Short mmCIF file of C-alpha atoms in Angstrom, two decimals:
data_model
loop_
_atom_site.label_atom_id
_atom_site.label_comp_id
_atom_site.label_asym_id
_atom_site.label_seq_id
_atom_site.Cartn_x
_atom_site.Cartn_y
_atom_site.Cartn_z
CA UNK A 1328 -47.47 -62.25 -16.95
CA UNK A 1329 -49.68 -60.59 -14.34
CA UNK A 1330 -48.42 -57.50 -12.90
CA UNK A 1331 -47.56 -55.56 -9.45
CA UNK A 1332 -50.46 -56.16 -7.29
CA UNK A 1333 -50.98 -53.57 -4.71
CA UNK A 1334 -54.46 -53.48 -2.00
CA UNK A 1335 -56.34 -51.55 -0.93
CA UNK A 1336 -57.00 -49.29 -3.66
CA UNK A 1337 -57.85 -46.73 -1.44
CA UNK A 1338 -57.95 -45.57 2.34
CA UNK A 1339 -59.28 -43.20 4.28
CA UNK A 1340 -58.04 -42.83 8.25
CA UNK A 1341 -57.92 -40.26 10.88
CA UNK A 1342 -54.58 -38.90 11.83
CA UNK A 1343 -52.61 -40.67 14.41
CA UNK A 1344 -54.39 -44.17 13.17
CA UNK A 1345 -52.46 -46.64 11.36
CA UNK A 1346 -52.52 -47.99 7.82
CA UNK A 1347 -50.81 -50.91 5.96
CA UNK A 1348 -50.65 -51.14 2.79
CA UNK A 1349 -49.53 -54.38 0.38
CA UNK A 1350 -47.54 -55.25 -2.41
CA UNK A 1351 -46.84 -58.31 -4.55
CA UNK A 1352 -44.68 -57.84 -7.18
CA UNK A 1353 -44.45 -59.60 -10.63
CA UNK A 1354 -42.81 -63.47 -9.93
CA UNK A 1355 -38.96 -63.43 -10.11
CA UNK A 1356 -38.67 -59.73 -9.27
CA UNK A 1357 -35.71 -59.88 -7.26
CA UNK A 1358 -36.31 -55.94 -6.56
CA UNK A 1359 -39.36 -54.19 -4.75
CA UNK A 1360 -39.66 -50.25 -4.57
CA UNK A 1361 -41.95 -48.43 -2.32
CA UNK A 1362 -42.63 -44.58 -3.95
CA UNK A 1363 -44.88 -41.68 -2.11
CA UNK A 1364 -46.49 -39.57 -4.80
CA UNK A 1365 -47.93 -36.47 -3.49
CA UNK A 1366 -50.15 -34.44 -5.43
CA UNK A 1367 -48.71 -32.74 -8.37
CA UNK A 1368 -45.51 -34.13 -7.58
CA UNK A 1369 -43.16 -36.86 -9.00
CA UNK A 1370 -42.62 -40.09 -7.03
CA UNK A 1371 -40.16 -40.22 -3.91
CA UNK A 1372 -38.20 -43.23 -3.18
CA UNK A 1373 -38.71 -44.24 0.01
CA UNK A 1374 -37.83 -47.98 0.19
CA UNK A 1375 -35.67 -50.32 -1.75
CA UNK A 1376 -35.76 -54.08 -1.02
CA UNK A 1377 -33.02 -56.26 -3.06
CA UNK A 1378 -34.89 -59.53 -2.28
CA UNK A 1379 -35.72 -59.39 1.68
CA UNK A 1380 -33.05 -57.31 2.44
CA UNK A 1381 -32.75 -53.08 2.60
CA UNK A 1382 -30.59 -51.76 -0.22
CA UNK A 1383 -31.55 -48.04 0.61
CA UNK A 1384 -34.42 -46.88 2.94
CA UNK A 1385 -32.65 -43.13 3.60
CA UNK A 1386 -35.58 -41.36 2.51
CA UNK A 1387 -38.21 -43.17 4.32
CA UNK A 1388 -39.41 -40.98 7.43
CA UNK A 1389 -38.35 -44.15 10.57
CA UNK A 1390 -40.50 -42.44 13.01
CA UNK A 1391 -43.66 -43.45 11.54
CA UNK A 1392 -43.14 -45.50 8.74
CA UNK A 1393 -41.73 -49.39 8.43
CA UNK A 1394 -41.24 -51.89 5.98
CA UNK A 1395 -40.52 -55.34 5.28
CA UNK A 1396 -41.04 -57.83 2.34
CA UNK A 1397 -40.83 -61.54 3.82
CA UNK A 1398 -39.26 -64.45 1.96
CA UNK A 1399 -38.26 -61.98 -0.62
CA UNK A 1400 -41.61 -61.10 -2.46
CA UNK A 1401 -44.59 -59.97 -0.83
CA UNK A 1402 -44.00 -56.44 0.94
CA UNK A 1403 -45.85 -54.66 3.35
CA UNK A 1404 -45.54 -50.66 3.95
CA UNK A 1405 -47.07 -49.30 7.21
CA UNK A 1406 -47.67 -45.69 8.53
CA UNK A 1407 -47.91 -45.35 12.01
CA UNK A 1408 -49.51 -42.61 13.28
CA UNK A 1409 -50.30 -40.99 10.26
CA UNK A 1410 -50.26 -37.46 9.88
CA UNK A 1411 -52.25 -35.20 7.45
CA UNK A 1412 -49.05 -34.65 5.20
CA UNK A 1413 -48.82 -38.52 4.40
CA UNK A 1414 -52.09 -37.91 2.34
CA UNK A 1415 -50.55 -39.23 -1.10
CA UNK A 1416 -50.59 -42.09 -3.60
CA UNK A 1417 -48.38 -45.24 -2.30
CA UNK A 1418 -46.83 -46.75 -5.20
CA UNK A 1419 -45.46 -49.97 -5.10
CA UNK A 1420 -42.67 -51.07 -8.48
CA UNK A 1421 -40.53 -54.36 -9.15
CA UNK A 1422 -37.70 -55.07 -11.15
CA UNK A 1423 -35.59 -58.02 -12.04
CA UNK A 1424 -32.77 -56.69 -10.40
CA UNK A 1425 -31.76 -53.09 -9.75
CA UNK A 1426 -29.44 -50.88 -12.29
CA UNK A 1427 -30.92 -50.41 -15.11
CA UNK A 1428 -33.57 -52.88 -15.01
CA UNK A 1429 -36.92 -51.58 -15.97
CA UNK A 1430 -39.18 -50.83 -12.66
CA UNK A 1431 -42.59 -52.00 -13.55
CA UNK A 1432 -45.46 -50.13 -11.13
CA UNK A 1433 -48.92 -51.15 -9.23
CA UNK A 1434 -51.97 -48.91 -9.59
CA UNK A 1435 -51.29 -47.73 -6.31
CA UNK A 1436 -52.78 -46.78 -3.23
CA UNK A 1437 -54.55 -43.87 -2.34
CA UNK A 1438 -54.29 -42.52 1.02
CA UNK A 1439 -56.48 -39.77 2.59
CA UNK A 1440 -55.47 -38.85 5.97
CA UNK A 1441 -58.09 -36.75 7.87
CA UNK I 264 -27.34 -32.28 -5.37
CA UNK I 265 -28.80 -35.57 -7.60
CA UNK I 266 -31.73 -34.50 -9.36
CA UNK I 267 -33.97 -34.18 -12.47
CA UNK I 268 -35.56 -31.22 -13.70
CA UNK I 269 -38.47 -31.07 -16.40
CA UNK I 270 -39.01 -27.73 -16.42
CA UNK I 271 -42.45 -27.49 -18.06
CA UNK I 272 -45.36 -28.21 -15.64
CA UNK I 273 -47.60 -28.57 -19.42
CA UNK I 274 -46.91 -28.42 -22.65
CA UNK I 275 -49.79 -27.80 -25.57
CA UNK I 276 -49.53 -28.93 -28.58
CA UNK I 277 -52.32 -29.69 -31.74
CA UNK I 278 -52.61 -33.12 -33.03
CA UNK I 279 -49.95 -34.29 -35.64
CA UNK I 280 -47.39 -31.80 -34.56
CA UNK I 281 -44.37 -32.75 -32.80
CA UNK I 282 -43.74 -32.61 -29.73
CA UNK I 283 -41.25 -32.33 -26.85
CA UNK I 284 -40.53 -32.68 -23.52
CA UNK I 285 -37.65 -31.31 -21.96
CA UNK I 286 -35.89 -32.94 -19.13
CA UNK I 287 -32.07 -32.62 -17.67
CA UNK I 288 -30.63 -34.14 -14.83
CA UNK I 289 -27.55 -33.55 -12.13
CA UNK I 290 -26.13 -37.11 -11.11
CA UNK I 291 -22.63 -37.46 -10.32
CA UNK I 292 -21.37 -40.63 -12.01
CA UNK I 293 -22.86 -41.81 -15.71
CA UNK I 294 -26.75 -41.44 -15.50
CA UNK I 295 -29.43 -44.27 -16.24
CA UNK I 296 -32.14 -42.68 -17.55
CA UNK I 297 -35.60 -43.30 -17.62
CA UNK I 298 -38.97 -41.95 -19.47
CA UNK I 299 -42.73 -43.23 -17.86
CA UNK I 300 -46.07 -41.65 -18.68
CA UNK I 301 -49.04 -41.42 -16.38
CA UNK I 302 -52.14 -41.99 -17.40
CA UNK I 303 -55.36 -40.72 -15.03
CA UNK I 304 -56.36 -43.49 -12.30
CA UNK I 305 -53.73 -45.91 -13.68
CA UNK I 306 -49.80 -46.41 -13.11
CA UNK I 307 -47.09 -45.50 -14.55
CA UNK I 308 -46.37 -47.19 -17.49
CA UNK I 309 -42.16 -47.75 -18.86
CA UNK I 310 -41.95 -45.56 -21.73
CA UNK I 311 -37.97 -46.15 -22.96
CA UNK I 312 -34.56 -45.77 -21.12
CA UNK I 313 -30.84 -44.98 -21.57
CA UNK I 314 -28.23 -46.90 -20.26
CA UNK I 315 -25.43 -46.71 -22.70
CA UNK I 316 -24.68 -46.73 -26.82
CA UNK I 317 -26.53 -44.63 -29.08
CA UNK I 318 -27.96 -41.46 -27.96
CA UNK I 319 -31.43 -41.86 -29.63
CA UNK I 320 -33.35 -44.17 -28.14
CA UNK I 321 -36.64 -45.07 -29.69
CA UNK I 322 -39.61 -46.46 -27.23
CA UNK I 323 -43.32 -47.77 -26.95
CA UNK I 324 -45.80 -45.84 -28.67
CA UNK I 325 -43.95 -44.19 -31.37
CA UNK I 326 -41.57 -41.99 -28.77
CA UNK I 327 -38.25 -41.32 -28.94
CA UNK I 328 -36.07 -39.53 -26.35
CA UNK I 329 -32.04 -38.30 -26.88
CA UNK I 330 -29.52 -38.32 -24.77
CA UNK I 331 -27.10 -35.13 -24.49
CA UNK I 332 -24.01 -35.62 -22.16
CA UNK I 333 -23.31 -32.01 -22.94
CA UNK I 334 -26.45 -30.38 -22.31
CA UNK I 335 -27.09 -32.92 -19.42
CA UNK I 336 -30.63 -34.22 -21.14
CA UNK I 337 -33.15 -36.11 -22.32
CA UNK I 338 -36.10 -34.75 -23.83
CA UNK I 339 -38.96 -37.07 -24.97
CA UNK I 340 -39.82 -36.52 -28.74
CA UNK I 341 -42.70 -37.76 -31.07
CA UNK I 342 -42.78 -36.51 -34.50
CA UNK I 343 -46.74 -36.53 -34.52
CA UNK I 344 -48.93 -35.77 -31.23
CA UNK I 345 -51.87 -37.93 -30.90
CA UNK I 346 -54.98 -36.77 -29.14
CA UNK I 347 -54.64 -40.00 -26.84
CA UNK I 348 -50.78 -39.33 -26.25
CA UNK I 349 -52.24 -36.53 -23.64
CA UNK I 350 -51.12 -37.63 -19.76
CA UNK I 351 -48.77 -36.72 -17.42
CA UNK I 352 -44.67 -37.56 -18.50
CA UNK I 353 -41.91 -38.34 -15.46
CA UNK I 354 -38.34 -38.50 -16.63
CA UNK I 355 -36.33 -40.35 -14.24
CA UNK I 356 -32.80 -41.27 -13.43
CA UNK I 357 -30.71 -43.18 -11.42
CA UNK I 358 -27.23 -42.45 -10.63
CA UNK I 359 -24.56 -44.95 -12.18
CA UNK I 360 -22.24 -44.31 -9.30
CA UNK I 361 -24.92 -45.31 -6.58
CA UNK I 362 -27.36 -47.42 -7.87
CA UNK I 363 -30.02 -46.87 -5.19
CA UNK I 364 -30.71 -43.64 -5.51
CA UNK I 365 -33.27 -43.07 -7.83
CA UNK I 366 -35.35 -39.38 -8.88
CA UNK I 367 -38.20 -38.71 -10.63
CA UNK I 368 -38.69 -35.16 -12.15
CA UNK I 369 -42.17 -33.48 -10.92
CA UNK I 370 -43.81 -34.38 -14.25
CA UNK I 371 -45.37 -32.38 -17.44
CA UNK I 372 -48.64 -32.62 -18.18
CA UNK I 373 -48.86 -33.03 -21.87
CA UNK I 374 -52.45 -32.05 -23.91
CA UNK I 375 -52.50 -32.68 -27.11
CA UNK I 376 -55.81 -30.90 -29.22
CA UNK I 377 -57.72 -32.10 -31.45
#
């Protein structure tokens, strides 16, 4: 079973440009999780997708940053503008379904915002 | 406020000792609880989880991790370190009264000497 695909692998912009980043989960993942891991700092939630549809997006900063996963499986994550304090990894997770389901993760994305 | 706590930014420990990492966590309804390691330049990789039954749970890679209602934790445990078990340890949990809200700890960076 191949895993949570995420591109690129890294990224580095100038503040106020934009970035997208990609996600494909593992097939029949009915949930997709979007994480920010800062340096030397555990994951933050920022997105959660229960197929194509928001189940919780509360910590996910609306001024800049959007979200969507079409059809229910591929997501995309975008930062626009970036600012020098979005410089983190992007991790992208799926799960069967939510609960107590296992989240599985992507290698994640590097971003380095200058 | 929801959260989890590992209070140990590193532990030490010589190869073939035990070892443990702490973790306890504030949720407000029964928690889901989750252990994932870290590994440098890769993901996070599913370690073992709570969800309900018997408070030992045993996991990948010869880990083990207990639940205390009491004591509001769940340390990580692994009667003999290996020199390759060294990486960086997230608890996580997710509140059983709102499943979207999910925390990760800020992570212990475990070395294990040779």
């Amino acid at each position: 079973e191949a895993g949570v695909a995420q591109s690129p692998r890294y990224k580095i912009i100038e503040k106020r440009q934009s970035v997208a980043f990609w996600c494909n989960p593992i097939s029949g993942h009915a949930t997709l999780y979007w994480y920010q891991q800062i340096l030397g700092q555990g994951p933050k939630l920022l997105i959660q997708f229960q197929n194509n549809g928001v189940v919780d997006d509360s910590q996910l900063p609306k001024d800049r940053f959007s979200a969507e996963r079409l059809k229910g499986v591929d997501s995309t994550l975008k930062i626009q503008p970036a600012k020098l304090e979005d410089s983190a990894v992007y991790l992208c997770a799926s799960s069967r379904d939510e609960g107590w389901e296992t989240q599985y993760f992507g290698p994640g994305t590097r971003l380095l915002v200058l | 406020a929801q959260s989890v706590a590992q209070p140990e930014d590193q532990v030490n420990v010589a190869e073939g000792n035990p070892l443990t990492v702490k973790c306890t966590y504030s949720v407000s309804g029964n928690p889901y609880l989750f252990w994932y390691v870290q590994y440098p330049n890769r993901g996070l990789q599913f370690l073992l989880k709570y969800i309900t039954g018997d408070n030992l749970v045993k996991g990948s890679y010869g880990f083990e991790a207990e639940f205390n209602k009491s004591q509001t934790s769940f340390h990580l445990k692994k009667p003999s370190a290996l020199v390759s078990d060294s990486a960086l340890y997230f608890c996580a949990v997710r509140d059983g009264n709102n499943f979207n809200k999910f925390y990760f700890g800020s992570g212990t960076k475990l070395n294990v000497k040779p």
